[in-house]
Amino acid sequence: APAWRCVRLRSGLEHAWHSGFFLYYNCRSARSPVAANNALSESCSPVSATAARGHRHACRRGLHVCSKKLSERKMVRFTLDDLDVFFPYPSLYPEQFAYMCELKKALDAEGHALLEMPTGTGKTACLLALVTAFQHAHPEAGKLIYCTRTVPEMEKCLAELKRLRKYRDEVRGANAPKAPFLALCLSSRRNLCVLDEVVNRTDRESVDAECRKRTASWVREARAQTGSGPCCSFHDTWAALGTDAQIPDGVYDAEDLRRLGRRTGWCPYFVARHAIQHANVVVYNYQYMLDPRVAGLVTRELEKESIVVFDEGHNIDNICIEALSVELDDKSLRAAERCAKRLGRKVDQLKESDAQRVRQEYDNLVRGLGLNQAAPRTDDAPGGPAAPLPDELLREAVPGSVRRAEQFLQMLRLLAQHLLRRLSSQRVEVESTTAFLAGLEQRTTLQAKPLKFFHARLQQLLRTLRCVEVEDARALGRVAQFAATVSTYAEGFSIVVDPLRRGSSGVPE
């Protein structure tokens, strides 16, 4: 009988029992890969296989090696219980096989898994090979949502998936029945836009603003009436087709989507946002899943029964902290004050030109914010995504103090001025949200309950004013987000007042 050991995970030649999973290997042969001419049973004892030169087949779990067109090299194909797994590389290491076995246990149990292997040991290839095989065997498992931190990691994942699909199609042959398979990435407008006058802008916020100038619903309505105005031919072509704008099966990275957009005349960004609803694999940034403000715009449309993977999962806690933290400095607070004044002037102008629209907004707010949550996808306001509100708040009538736009904007300015005064402190201060709210009410008479509605109310106001670009709107949006967050959550947050401007390292500048 082989000698079995359980050791801590320190390198690619060792495995740990980690977070409830026991990963074993045969210590006599851990250094040898499962290659095309090695018996799998000699290298990884949990597998039953018959040794033979050339092609081999196992009755239950085993290795099938096929020589096909993919670089004319032998690749690995094996069965794992009921799964037909294609691994598009000429060898499979015992550690990789053990990784797949533990992943399958988690999928079978419909549970969670925390799996770890060192950099460069093929985690992405192993995971994609196993999960896509599981999807083919169990269509009810739903889509694979693969979350990454950066665009290069997203591109790497899709490159591995392209290689895997190419190998699978070559082995199965052109005449084999093929189930529909669509995989794509979702990234920002800046990464997907193909309209030259928009994508050539210097930063992401400028690209977003230029896009809104051309695609907002009221902009398109005005253009239809007057026959003139800014437009995006790619968005208009896609919008005319609606749900009929289906993209062919395949694996699409950002460049593939841009190429598709130029060929079909469709906007790649909105095509991707629509296609993720019926895609088999979706690759996007952590924020689309973990940030409740962004997830409310994108991920809410995906089915709940999905397989979610976080690549480099040790970053999850930092991403969550960043997603719900708000940082304000004296520069952004002064910009927020200026923006509130500009919006006040726009409200006065709207009262003179379209009083009915102002009255309609007020009536809607009396009935509650829940009626105002379903805005068209193209109508995201320039202040940033809305902060999440509990359902019971959405059903409430908005407090009278923030229904009228002029009064609401005055309250925003009061809050910004209070925060500026707090920054005049000469020492670092840390306090709870409860203590902050008590001090705010004492100095400004602003109460906690209206603050909860600030960010959603600002979004509604920007839509009513039909603003596609307002200078300093991001700064005002962060102040409103601060107000909504600090007043909604009594625990889990701290207010930190730091009078010194600090760099990324935390050292005062």
Coordinates of C-alpha atoms in Angstrom, one line a residue, residues 60-437:
R60 CA -14.9 5.0 -13.8
R61 CA -12.2 7.6 -13.2
G62 CA -9.4 7.5 -15.7
L63 CA -7.3 9.2 -18.4
H64 CA -8.0 9.4 -22.1
V65 CA -5.2 11.0 -24.1
C66 CA -6.0 12.1 -27.6
S67 CA -3.7 13.3 -30.4
K68 CA -5.6 16.0 -32.2
K69 CA -5.1 19.3 -34.1
L70 CA -4.4 21.5 -31.1
S71 CA -0.7 22.0 -31.8
E72 CA -0.6 18.3 -32.9
R73 CA 0.2 17.4 -29.3
K74 CA -1.3 14.9 -27.0
M75 CA -3.7 16.4 -24.6
V76 CA -5.5 15.1 -21.5
R77 CA -9.1 13.9 -21.4
F78 CA -10.4 11.9 -18.4
T79 CA -13.6 10.9 -16.7
L80 CA -14.3 12.1 -13.1
D81 CA -17.4 10.2 -11.9
D82 CA -20.0 11.4 -14.3
L83 CA -18.0 14.2 -15.9
D84 CA -16.1 14.1 -19.2
V85 CA -13.3 16.5 -18.5
F86 CA -11.1 18.0 -21.2
F87 CA -7.8 19.4 -20.1
P88 CA -6.0 21.2 -23.0
Y89 CA -2.4 20.5 -21.9
P90 CA -0.2 17.5 -22.5
S91 CA 0.0 16.5 -18.8
L92 CA -2.0 16.7 -15.6
Y93 CA -0.2 16.9 -12.3
P94 CA -1.5 15.1 -9.2
E95 CA -2.0 18.4 -7.4
Q96 CA -4.2 19.6 -10.3
F97 CA -6.2 16.4 -10.3
A98 CA -6.7 16.7 -6.5
Y99 CA -7.8 20.3 -7.0
M100 CA -10.4 19.2 -9.4
C101 CA -11.6 16.4 -7.1
E102 CA -12.2 18.8 -4.2
L103 CA -13.9 21.3 -6.5
K104 CA -16.3 18.6 -7.7
K105 CA -17.1 17.7 -4.1
A106 CA -18.2 21.3 -3.5
L107 CA -20.3 21.4 -6.6
D108 CA -22.0 18.0 -5.9
A109 CA -22.8 19.2 -2.3
E110 CA -24.0 22.6 -3.6
G111 CA -21.7 24.2 -1.0
H112 CA -18.7 26.4 -0.8
A113 CA -15.0 25.7 -1.2
L114 CA -11.8 27.5 -0.5
L115 CA -9.1 26.0 -2.7
E116 CA -5.4 27.1 -2.8
M117 CA -2.5 26.4 -5.1
P118 CA 0.6 28.4 -5.7
T119 CA 1.0 30.8 -8.6
G120 CA 1.7 29.2 -11.9
T121 CA 0.3 25.8 -11.1
G122 CA -2.7 26.0 -13.5
K123 CA -5.6 26.9 -11.1
T124 CA -7.5 28.7 -13.8
A125 CA -7.2 25.9 -16.4
C126 CA -8.2 23.3 -13.8
L127 CA -11.2 25.2 -12.6
L128 CA -12.5 26.0 -16.1
A129 CA -12.0 22.4 -17.3
L130 CA -13.9 21.0 -14.3
V131 CA -16.7 23.6 -14.1
T132 CA -17.5 23.6 -17.8
A133 CA -17.6 19.8 -17.7
F134 CA -20.0 20.0 -14.8
Q135 CA -22.2 22.5 -16.7
H136 CA -22.4 20.1 -19.6
A137 CA -23.4 17.2 -17.4
H138 CA -25.7 19.3 -15.2
P139 CA -27.3 22.2 -17.1
E140 CA -29.4 23.1 -14.1
A141 CA -26.2 24.2 -12.3
G142 CA -26.6 27.6 -14.0
K143 CA -23.9 29.9 -15.3
L144 CA -20.3 30.3 -14.2
I145 CA -19.6 33.8 -12.9
Y146 CA -15.9 34.3 -12.7
C147 CA -14.8 37.4 -10.8
T148 CA -11.3 38.9 -11.2
R149 CA -9.5 42.0 -9.9
T150 CA -8.0 43.4 -13.1
V151 CA -8.6 43.5 -16.8
P152 CA -5.4 41.4 -17.6
E153 CA -6.7 38.6 -15.3
M154 CA -10.0 38.8 -17.1
E155 CA -8.2 38.4 -20.5
K156 CA -6.1 35.5 -19.1
C157 CA -9.2 33.6 -18.0
L158 CA -10.9 34.0 -21.4
A159 CA -7.8 33.0 -23.2
E160 CA -7.7 29.7 -21.2
L161 CA -11.4 29.2 -21.9
K162 CA -10.8 29.7 -25.7
R163 CA -8.1 27.1 -25.6
L164 CA -10.3 24.7 -23.7
R165 CA -13.3 25.1 -26.1
K166 CA -11.0 24.7 -29.1
Y167 CA -9.6 21.4 -27.8
R168 CA -13.1 20.1 -26.8
D169 CA -14.5 20.9 -30.3
E170 CA -11.5 19.3 -32.1
V171 CA -11.8 16.1 -30.0
R172 CA -15.5 15.7 -30.4
G173 CA -15.4 16.4 -34.1
A174 CA -17.5 18.7 -36.4
N175 CA -20.4 16.2 -36.6
A176 CA -20.8 15.8 -32.8
P177 CA -23.9 17.5 -31.3
K178 CA -23.0 20.8 -29.7
A179 CA -24.9 22.4 -26.9
P180 CA -25.1 26.3 -27.0
F181 CA -22.2 27.8 -25.3
L182 CA -21.6 31.6 -24.8
A183 CA -18.8 33.1 -22.7
L184 CA -18.0 36.8 -22.5
C185 CA -16.5 39.5 -20.4
L186 CA -18.3 42.6 -19.0
S187 CA -16.1 45.7 -18.5
S188 CA -16.5 49.5 -18.4
R189 CA -17.6 51.7 -21.3
R190 CA -14.0 52.9 -21.7
N191 CA -12.8 49.3 -22.4
L192 CA -15.7 48.4 -24.8
C193 CA -16.7 51.6 -26.6
V194 CA -16.0 51.8 -30.3
L195 CA -17.2 55.3 -31.0
D196 CA -14.0 57.3 -31.7
E197 CA -15.2 60.7 -30.3
V198 CA -16.1 59.0 -27.0
V199 CA -13.4 56.4 -26.5
N200 CA -10.7 59.0 -27.1
R201 CA -11.6 60.8 -23.9
T202 CA -8.9 60.8 -21.3
D203 CA -10.6 59.2 -18.3
R204 CA -13.4 56.8 -17.4
E205 CA -15.8 59.5 -16.1
S206 CA -15.5 61.5 -19.3
V207 CA -16.3 58.5 -21.4
D208 CA -19.3 57.7 -19.2
A209 CA -20.6 61.3 -19.5
E210 CA -20.1 61.4 -23.3
C211 CA -22.0 58.1 -23.6
R212 CA -24.9 59.4 -21.5
K213 CA -25.1 62.5 -23.7
R214 CA -25.9 60.2 -26.7
T215 CA -27.8 57.3 -25.1
A216 CA -30.0 58.7 -22.3
S217 CA -33.7 58.0 -23.0
W218 CA -34.7 61.7 -22.9
V219 CA -31.8 62.6 -25.3
R220 CA -33.0 60.1 -27.8
E221 CA -36.6 61.3 -27.3
A222 CA -35.6 64.9 -28.0
R223 CA -33.6 63.8 -31.0
A224 CA -36.6 61.9 -32.5
Q225 CA -38.7 65.1 -32.2
T226 CA -36.2 67.6 -33.5
G227 CA -34.1 65.4 -35.8
S228 CA -30.9 66.8 -34.4
G229 CA -28.6 66.3 -31.4
P230 CA -25.7 64.1 -30.3
C231 CA -26.1 60.4 -31.1
C232 CA -24.3 57.0 -31.1
S233 CA -25.1 55.0 -34.2
F234 CA -23.9 51.8 -32.5
H235 CA -26.3 52.2 -29.6
D236 CA -29.2 53.2 -31.9
T237 CA -28.7 50.1 -34.1
W238 CA -28.6 47.9 -31.1
A239 CA -31.6 49.5 -29.4
A240 CA -33.7 49.1 -32.6
L241 CA -33.2 45.4 -32.5
G242 CA -33.9 45.0 -28.8
T243 CA -33.9 41.4 -27.6
D244 CA -33.3 40.2 -31.2
A245 CA -29.7 41.4 -31.0
Q246 CA -28.3 38.0 -30.1
I247 CA -24.6 37.3 -30.6
P248 CA -23.3 33.9 -31.9
D249 CA -22.0 31.2 -29.6
G250 CA -18.3 31.5 -28.7
V251 CA -15.9 33.0 -26.2
Y252 CA -15.6 36.8 -26.4
D253 CA -12.9 39.0 -24.7
A254 CA -13.0 42.8 -24.9
E255 CA -11.3 42.9 -28.2
D256 CA -13.7 40.3 -29.6
L257 CA -16.7 42.3 -28.5
R258 CA -15.3 45.5 -30.0
R259 CA -14.6 43.6 -33.3
L260 CA -18.2 42.3 -33.2
G261 CA -19.5 45.8 -32.6
R262 CA -17.7 47.2 -35.6
R263 CA -18.9 44.4 -37.8
T264 CA -22.6 44.4 -36.8
G265 CA -22.9 48.1 -35.9
W266 CA -24.0 47.3 -32.3
C267 CA -22.7 48.9 -29.1
P268 CA -20.4 46.3 -27.5
Y269 CA -21.0 47.6 -23.9
F270 CA -24.8 47.3 -24.1
V271 CA -24.6 44.0 -26.1
A272 CA -22.5 42.6 -23.2
R273 CA -24.9 43.8 -20.5
H274 CA -27.7 42.2 -22.4
A275 CA -25.9 39.0 -23.3
I276 CA -24.8 38.1 -19.8
Q277 CA -28.4 37.1 -19.0
H278 CA -28.2 34.0 -21.2
A279 CA -24.4 33.4 -21.3
N280 CA -22.9 30.2 -19.9
V281 CA -19.8 31.9 -18.5
V282 CA -19.5 35.6 -17.4
V283 CA -16.2 37.1 -16.5
Y284 CA -16.1 40.5 -14.8
N285 CA -14.6 42.5 -12.0
Y286 CA -15.2 41.8 -8.3
Q287 CA -17.1 45.1 -8.0
Y288 CA -20.0 43.8 -10.1
M289 CA -20.6 41.1 -7.5
L290 CA -19.5 42.6 -4.2
D291 CA -20.3 46.3 -4.4
P292 CA -24.1 46.5 -3.8
R293 CA -24.4 49.8 -5.7
V294 CA -22.9 48.3 -8.9
A295 CA -24.4 44.8 -8.4
G296 CA -27.8 46.4 -8.2
L297 CA -27.4 47.6 -11.8
V298 CA -25.9 44.4 -13.3
T299 CA -25.9 41.3 -11.2
R300 CA -29.6 41.5 -10.1
E301 CA -30.5 40.4 -13.6
L302 CA -28.6 37.1 -13.3
E303 CA -30.2 33.9 -12.0
K304 CA -29.5 33.1 -8.3
E305 CA -28.6 29.5 -9.1
S306 CA -25.0 30.1 -10.4
I307 CA -21.5 29.0 -9.7
V308 CA -19.5 32.0 -8.5
V309 CA -15.7 32.0 -8.5
F310 CA -13.5 34.6 -7.0
D311 CA -10.0 34.5 -8.4
E312 CA -7.3 35.6 -5.9
G313 CA -10.0 35.2 -3.3
H314 CA -7.8 36.5 -0.4
N315 CA -8.6 40.0 -1.8
I316 CA -12.4 39.7 -1.0
D317 CA -12.3 41.4 2.4
N318 CA -10.3 44.4 1.0
I319 CA -12.6 44.7 -2.0
C320 CA -15.7 44.7 0.3
I321 CA -14.1 47.4 2.6
E322 CA -13.3 49.6 -0.4
A323 CA -16.8 49.1 -1.9
L324 CA -18.7 50.5 1.1
S325 CA -16.1 53.0 2.3
V326 CA -16.4 56.7 1.4
E327 CA -13.4 59.0 1.4
L328 CA -13.9 62.8 1.3
D329 CA -11.3 65.6 1.4
D330 CA -11.6 69.4 1.5
K331 CA -11.3 69.6 -2.3
S332 CA -14.2 67.2 -3.0
L333 CA -16.3 68.8 -0.3
R334 CA -15.9 72.3 -1.9
A335 CA -16.7 70.8 -5.3
A336 CA -19.9 69.2 -3.8
E337 CA -20.9 72.7 -2.5
R338 CA -20.5 74.2 -6.0
C339 CA -22.4 71.4 -7.6
A340 CA -25.4 71.8 -5.2
K341 CA -25.5 75.5 -6.1
R342 CA -25.5 74.7 -9.9
L343 CA -28.3 72.1 -9.4
G344 CA -30.3 74.7 -7.5
R345 CA -30.1 77.1 -10.5
K346 CA -31.2 74.3 -12.8
V347 CA -34.2 73.6 -10.5
D348 CA -35.3 77.2 -10.7
Q349 CA -35.0 77.1 -14.5
L350 CA -37.1 73.9 -14.7
K351 CA -39.8 75.4 -12.6
E352 CA -40.2 78.2 -15.1
S353 CA -40.1 75.9 -18.2
D354 CA -41.7 72.7 -17.1
A355 CA -43.5 73.0 -13.8
Q356 CA -45.5 69.8 -14.5
R357 CA -42.3 67.7 -14.4
V358 CA -41.3 69.1 -11.0
R359 CA -44.8 68.4 -9.7
Q360 CA -44.8 64.8 -11.0
E361 CA -41.5 64.2 -9.2
Y362 CA -42.9 65.5 -6.0
D363 CA -46.0 63.3 -6.2
N364 CA -43.8 60.2 -6.9
L365 CA -41.7 60.9 -3.8
V366 CA -44.8 61.1 -1.7
R367 CA -45.7 57.6 -2.8
G368 CA -42.2 56.3 -2.1
L369 CA -38.8 55.8 -3.7
G370 CA -39.7 52.2 -4.8
L371 CA -41.5 53.6 -7.8
N372 CA -38.4 55.3 -9.0
Q373 CA -35.9 52.4 -8.9
A374 CA -36.4 51.0 -12.3
A375 CA -34.7 53.4 -14.6
P376 CA -33.6 52.5 -18.2
R377 CA -30.2 51.0 -18.4
T378 CA -28.8 54.0 -20.3
D379 CA -30.1 56.4 -17.7
D380 CA -27.5 55.9 -14.9
A381 CA -27.1 59.3 -13.4
P382 CA -23.7 61.1 -13.3
G383 CA -23.6 61.1 -9.5
G384 CA -22.7 57.4 -9.4
P385 CA -24.8 54.3 -8.6
A386 CA -27.4 54.6 -5.9
A387 CA -26.5 53.3 -2.4
P388 CA -28.5 50.3 -1.3
L389 CA -31.6 51.0 0.8
P390 CA -33.5 48.4 2.9
D391 CA -36.8 47.4 1.4
E392 CA -38.8 48.9 4.2
L393 CA -37.3 52.3 3.4
L394 CA -38.2 52.0 -0.3
R395 CA -41.8 51.4 0.7
E396 CA -41.9 54.5 2.9
A397 CA -42.9 58.0 1.8
V398 CA -39.8 60.1 1.4
P399 CA -39.6 62.6 4.4
G400 CA -41.1 66.0 3.6
S401 CA -37.7 67.7 4.3
V402 CA -36.1 66.2 1.1
R403 CA -39.1 66.1 -1.2
R404 CA -38.7 69.6 -2.4
A405 CA -35.5 69.9 -4.5
E406 CA -34.5 73.3 -3.1
Q407 CA -34.7 72.2 0.5
F408 CA -32.9 68.9 -0.3
L409 CA -30.0 70.7 -2.0
Q410 CA -29.7 73.1 1.0
M411 CA -29.4 70.1 3.3
L412 CA -26.7 68.7 1.1
R413 CA -24.8 72.0 1.4
L414 CA -25.2 72.0 5.1
L415 CA -23.7 68.5 5.4
A416 CA -20.8 69.4 3.2
Q417 CA -20.0 72.5 5.3
H418 CA -20.2 70.5 8.5
L419 CA -17.7 67.9 7.1
L420 CA -15.4 70.8 6.1
R421 CA -15.5 72.1 9.6
R422 CA -14.7 68.6 11.0
L423 CA -11.5 68.5 8.7
S424 CA -10.2 71.6 10.5
S425 CA -9.3 69.4 13.5
Q426 CA -5.6 69.2 14.3
R427 CA -5.6 65.5 15.3
V428 CA -6.9 62.2 14.1
E429 CA -10.4 61.4 15.4
V430 CA -12.3 58.1 15.3
E431 CA -15.9 57.8 16.3
S432 CA -19.0 55.6 15.8
T433 CA -21.7 56.4 13.3
T434 CA -24.1 57.0 16.2
A435 CA -21.8 59.6 17.8
F436 CA -21.3 61.3 14.4
L437 CA -25.0 61.6 13.8

